[in-house]
mmCIF file of C-alpha atoms in Angstrom:
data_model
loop_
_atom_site.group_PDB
_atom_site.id
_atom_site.type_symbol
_atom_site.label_atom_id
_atom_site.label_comp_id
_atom_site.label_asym_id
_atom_site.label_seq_id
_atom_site.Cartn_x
_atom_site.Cartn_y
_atom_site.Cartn_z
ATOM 1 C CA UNK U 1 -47.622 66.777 -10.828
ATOM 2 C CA UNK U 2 -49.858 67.263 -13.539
ATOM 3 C CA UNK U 3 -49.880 70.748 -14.295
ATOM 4 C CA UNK U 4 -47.346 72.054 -16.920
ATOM 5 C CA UNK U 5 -44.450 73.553 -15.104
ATOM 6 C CA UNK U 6 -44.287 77.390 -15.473
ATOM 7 C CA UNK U 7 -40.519 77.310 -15.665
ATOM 8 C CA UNK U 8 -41.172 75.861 -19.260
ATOM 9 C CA UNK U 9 -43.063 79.300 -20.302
ATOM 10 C CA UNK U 10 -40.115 80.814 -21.127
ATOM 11 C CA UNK U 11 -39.568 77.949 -24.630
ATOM 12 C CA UNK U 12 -42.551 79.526 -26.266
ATOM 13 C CA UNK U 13 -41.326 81.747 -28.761
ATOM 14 C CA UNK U 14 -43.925 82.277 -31.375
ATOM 15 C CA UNK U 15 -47.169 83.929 -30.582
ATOM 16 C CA UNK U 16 -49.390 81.019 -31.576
ATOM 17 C CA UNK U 17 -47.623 78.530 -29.012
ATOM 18 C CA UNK U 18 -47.999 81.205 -26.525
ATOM 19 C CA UNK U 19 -51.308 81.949 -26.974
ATOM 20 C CA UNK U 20 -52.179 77.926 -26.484
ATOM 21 C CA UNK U 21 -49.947 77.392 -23.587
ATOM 22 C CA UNK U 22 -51.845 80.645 -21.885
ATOM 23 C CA UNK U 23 -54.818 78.755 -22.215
ATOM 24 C CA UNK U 24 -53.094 76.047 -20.742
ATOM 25 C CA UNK U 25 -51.988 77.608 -17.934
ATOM 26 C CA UNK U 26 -54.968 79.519 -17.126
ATOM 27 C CA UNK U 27 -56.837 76.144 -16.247
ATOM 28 C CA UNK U 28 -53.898 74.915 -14.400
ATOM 29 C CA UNK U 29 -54.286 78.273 -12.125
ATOM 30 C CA UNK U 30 -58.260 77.592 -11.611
ATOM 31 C CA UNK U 31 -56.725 73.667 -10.692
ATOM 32 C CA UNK U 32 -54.481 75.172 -8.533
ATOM 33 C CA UNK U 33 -57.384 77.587 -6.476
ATOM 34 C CA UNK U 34 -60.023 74.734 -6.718
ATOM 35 C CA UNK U 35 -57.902 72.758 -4.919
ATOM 36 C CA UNK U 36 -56.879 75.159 -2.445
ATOM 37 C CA UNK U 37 -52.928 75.253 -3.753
ATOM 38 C CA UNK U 38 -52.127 78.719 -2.621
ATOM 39 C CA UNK U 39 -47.984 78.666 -3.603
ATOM 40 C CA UNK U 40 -49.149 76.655 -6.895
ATOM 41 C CA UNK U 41 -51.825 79.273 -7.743
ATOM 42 C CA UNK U 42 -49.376 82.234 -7.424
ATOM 43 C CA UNK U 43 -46.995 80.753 -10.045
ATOM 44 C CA UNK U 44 -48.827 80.139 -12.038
ATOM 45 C CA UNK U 45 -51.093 83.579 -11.732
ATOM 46 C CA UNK U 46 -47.064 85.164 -12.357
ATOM 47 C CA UNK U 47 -47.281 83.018 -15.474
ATOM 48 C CA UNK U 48 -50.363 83.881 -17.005
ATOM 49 C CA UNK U 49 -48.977 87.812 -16.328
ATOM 50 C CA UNK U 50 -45.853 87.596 -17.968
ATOM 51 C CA UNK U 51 -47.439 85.403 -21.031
ATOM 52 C CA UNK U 52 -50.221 87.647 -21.026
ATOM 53 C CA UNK U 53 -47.633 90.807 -21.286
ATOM 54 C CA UNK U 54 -45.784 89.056 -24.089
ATOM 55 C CA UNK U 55 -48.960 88.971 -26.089
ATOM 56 C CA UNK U 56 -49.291 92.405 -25.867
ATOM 57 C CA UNK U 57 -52.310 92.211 -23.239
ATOM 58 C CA UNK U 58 -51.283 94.460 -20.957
ATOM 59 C CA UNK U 59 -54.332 96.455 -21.653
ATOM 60 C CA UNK U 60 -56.412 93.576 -21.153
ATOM 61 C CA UNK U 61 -55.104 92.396 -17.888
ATOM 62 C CA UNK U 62 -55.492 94.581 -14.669
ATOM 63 C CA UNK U 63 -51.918 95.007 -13.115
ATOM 64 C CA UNK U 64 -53.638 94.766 -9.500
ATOM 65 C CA UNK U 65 -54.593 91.165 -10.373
ATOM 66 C CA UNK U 66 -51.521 90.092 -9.038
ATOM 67 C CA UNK U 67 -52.124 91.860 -5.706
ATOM 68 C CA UNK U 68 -55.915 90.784 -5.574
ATOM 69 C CA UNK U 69 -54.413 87.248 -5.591
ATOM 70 C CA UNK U 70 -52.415 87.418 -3.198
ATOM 71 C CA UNK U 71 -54.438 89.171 -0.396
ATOM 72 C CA UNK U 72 -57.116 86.392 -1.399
ATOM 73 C CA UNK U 73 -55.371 83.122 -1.219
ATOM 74 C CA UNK U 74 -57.572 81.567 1.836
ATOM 75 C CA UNK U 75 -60.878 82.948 -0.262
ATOM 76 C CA UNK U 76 -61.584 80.305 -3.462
ATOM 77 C CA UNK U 77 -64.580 82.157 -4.233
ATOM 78 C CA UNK U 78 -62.377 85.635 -4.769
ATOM 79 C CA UNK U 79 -59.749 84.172 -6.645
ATOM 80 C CA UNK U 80 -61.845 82.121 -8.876
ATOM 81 C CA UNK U 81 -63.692 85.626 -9.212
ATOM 82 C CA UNK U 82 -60.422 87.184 -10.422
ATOM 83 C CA UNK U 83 -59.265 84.156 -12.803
ATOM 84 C CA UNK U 84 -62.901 85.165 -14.231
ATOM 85 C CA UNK U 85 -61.932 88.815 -14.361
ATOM 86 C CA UNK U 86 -58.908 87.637 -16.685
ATOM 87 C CA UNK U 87 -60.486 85.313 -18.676
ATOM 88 C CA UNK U 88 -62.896 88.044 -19.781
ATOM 89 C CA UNK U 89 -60.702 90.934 -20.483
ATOM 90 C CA UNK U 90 -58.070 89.074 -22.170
ATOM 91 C CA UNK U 91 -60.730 87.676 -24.187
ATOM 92 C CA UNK U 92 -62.924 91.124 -24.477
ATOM 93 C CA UNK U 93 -59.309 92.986 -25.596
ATOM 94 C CA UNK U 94 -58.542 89.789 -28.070
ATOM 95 C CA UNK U 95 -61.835 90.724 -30.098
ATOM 96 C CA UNK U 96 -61.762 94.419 -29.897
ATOM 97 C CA UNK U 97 -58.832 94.563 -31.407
ATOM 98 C CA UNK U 98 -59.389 91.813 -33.963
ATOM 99 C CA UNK U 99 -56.912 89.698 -32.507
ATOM 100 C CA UNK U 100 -59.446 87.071 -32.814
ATOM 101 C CA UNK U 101 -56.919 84.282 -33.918
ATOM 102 C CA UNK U 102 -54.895 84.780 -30.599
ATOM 103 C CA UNK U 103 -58.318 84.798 -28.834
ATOM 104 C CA UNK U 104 -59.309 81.387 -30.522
ATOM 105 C CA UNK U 105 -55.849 79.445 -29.702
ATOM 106 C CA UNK U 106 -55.960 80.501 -25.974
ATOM 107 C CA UNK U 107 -59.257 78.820 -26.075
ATOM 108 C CA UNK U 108 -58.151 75.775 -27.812
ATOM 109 C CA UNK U 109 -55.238 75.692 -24.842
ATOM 110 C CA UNK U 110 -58.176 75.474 -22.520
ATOM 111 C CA UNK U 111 -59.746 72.794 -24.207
ATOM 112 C CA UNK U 112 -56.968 70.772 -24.066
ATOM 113 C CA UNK U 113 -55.864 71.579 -20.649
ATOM 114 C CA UNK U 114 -59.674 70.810 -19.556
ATOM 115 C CA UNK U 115 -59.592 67.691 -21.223
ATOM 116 C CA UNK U 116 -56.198 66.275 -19.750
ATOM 117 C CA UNK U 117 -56.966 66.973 -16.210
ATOM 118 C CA UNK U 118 -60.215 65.593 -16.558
ATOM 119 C CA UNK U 119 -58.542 62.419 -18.253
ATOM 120 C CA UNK U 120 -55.781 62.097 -15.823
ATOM 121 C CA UNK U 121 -58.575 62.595 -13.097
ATOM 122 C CA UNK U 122 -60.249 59.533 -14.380
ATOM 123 C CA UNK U 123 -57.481 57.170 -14.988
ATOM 124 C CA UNK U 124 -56.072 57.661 -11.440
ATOM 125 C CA UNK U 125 -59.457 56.745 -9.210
ATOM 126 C CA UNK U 126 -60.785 54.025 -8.044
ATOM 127 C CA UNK U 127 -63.806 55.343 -7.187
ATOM 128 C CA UNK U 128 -66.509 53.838 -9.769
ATOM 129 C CA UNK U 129 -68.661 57.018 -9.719
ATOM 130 C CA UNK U 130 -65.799 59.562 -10.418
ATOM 131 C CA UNK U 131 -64.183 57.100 -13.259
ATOM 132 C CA UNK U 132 -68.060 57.321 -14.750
ATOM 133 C CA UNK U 133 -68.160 60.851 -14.647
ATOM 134 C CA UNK U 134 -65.120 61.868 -16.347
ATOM 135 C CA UNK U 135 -66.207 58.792 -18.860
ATOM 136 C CA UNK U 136 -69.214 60.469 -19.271
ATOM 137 C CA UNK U 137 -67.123 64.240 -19.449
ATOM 138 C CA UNK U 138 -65.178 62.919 -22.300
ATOM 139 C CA UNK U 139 -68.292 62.071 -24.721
ATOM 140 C CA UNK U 140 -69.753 64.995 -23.487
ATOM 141 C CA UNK U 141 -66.594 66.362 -25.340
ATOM 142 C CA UNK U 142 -67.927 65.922 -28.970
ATOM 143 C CA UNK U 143 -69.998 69.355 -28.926
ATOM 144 C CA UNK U 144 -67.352 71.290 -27.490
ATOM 145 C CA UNK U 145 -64.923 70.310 -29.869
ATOM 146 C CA UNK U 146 -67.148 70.024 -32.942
ATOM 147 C CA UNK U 147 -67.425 73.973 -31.834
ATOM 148 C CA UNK U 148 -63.669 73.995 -31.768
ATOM 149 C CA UNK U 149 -63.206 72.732 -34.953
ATOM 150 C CA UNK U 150 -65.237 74.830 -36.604
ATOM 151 C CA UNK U 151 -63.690 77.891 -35.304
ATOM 152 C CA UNK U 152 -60.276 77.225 -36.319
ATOM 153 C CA UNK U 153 -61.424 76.160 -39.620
ATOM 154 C CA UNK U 154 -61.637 79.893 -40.336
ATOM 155 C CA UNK U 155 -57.823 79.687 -40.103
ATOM 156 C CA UNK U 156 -56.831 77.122 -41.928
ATOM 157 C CA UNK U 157 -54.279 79.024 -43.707
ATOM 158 C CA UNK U 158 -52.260 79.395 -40.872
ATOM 159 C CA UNK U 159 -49.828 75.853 -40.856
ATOM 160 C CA UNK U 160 -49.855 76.061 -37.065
ATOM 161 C CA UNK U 161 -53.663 76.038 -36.355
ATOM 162 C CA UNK U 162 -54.395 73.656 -39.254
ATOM 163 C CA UNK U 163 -52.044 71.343 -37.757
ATOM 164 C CA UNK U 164 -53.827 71.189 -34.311
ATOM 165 C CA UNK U 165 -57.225 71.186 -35.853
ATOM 166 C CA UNK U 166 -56.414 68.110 -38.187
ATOM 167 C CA UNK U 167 -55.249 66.446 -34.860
ATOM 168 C CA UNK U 168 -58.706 67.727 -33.075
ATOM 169 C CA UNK U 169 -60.470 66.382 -35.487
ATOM 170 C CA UNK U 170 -59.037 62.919 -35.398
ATOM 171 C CA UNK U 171 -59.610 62.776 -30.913
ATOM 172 C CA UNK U 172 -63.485 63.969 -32.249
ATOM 173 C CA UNK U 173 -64.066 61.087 -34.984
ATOM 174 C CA UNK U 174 -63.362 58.775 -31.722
ATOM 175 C CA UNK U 175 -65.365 60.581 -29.096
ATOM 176 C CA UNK U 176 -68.303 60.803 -31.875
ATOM 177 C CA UNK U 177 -68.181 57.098 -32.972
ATOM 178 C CA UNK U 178 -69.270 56.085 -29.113
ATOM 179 C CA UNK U 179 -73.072 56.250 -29.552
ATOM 180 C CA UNK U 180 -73.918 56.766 -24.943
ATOM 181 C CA UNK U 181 -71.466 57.495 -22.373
ATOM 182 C CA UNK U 182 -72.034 53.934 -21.063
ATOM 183 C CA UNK U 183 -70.478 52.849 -24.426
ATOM 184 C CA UNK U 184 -67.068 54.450 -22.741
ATOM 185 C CA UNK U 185 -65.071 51.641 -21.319
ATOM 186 C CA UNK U 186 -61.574 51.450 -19.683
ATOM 187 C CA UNK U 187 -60.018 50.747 -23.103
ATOM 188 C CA UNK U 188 -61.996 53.459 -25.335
ATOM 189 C CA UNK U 189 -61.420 55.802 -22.236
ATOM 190 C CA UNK U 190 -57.580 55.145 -22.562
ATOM 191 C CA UNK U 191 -57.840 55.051 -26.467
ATOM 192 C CA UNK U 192 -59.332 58.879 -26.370
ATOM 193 C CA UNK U 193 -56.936 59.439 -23.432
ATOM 194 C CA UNK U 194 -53.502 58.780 -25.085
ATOM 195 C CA UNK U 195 -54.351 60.853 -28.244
ATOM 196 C CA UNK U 196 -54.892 63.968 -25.614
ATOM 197 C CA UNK U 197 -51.597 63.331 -23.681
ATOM 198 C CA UNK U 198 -49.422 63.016 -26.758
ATOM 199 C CA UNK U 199 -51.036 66.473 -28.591
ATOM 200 C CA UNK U 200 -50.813 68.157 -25.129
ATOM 201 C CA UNK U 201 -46.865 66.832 -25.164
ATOM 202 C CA UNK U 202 -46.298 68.108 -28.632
ATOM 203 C CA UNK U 203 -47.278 71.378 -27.531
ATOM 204 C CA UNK U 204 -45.965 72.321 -24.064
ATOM 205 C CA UNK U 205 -42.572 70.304 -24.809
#
């Protein structure tokens, strides 16, 4: 119930929200395997195709991944192997042929996708240990994105990506201000929490 529904791919239109929402979708795939969600993984494997084909990455992504998937479903370790195998050569084609702004807002996608599972993950346990961990996951956050940032501050003549990096920057200010992980209680974790759900909202509609 989490994951963004792949029926919504086809309301990206311009190549910057697609490029986002494949990073989105790529994590929700690796969700989907981790957690052994065979039917789940193949949609949203079909999703990541036919986004990745609208980029222009067929070159980048092998048509037999498809295939590979599917004669792999009981095997985690395989698929996760494959989701590895698209991750790189999407990524390795992005650079080659200095498509290096697509390449950085799939990323930030990921981030963001990362992020929200891991926050939804911690506001629905109980279990004191896990709710400290993805505390402790969210602070860890402030490299990561700092990282981010700086990145798409190479683009910030682009409206699109200076709009999501203004918003970035405001979820870091919080996450930096907490000085330990400890520091992260229920309310600060729900603070942080509710600026992630509303930017991932604004961007996957």
């Amino acid at each position: 119930a989490f994951l963004n529904d792949p029926k919504k791919s086809n309301n990206y239109k311009d190549e910057f929200t697609k490029s986002v929402t494949l990073g989105i979708y790529n994590i929700d795939m690796a969700y989907a395997m981790v957690n052994n969600q065979g039917q789940d993984v193949m949609k949203y494997m079909k999703t990541v195709m036919v986004q990745s084909d609208a980029l222009g990455l067929k070159g980048a992504v092998d048509r037999m991944v498809g295939k590979r998937a599917e004669s792999n479903l009981s095997n985690k370790d395989s698929l996760l192997n494959i989701l590895s195998d698209i991750f790189v050569k999407s990524d390795s084609y992005l650079r080659t042929n200095e498509r290096v702004y697509t390449a950085s807002s799939v990323f930030a996608g990921t981030w963001i996708e990362g992020l929200y599972l891991t926050c939804k993950i911690g506001e629905n346990t109980t279990n004191a240990e896990a709710k400290a961990k993805a505390h402790k996951a969210v602070w860890d956050q402030r490299f990561y994105l700092k990282n981010l940032i700086d990145l798409l501050e190479d683009y910030k003549d682009k409206k699109e990506s200076a709009a999501l990096n203004d918003e970035f920057k405001n979820i870091h200010k919080e996450i930096d201000a907490v000085k330990d992980a400890k520091d992260i209680d229920d309310a600060k974790f729900k603070s942080i929490s509710s600026k992630i759900y509303a930017l991932r909202d604004k961007i996957t509609g």
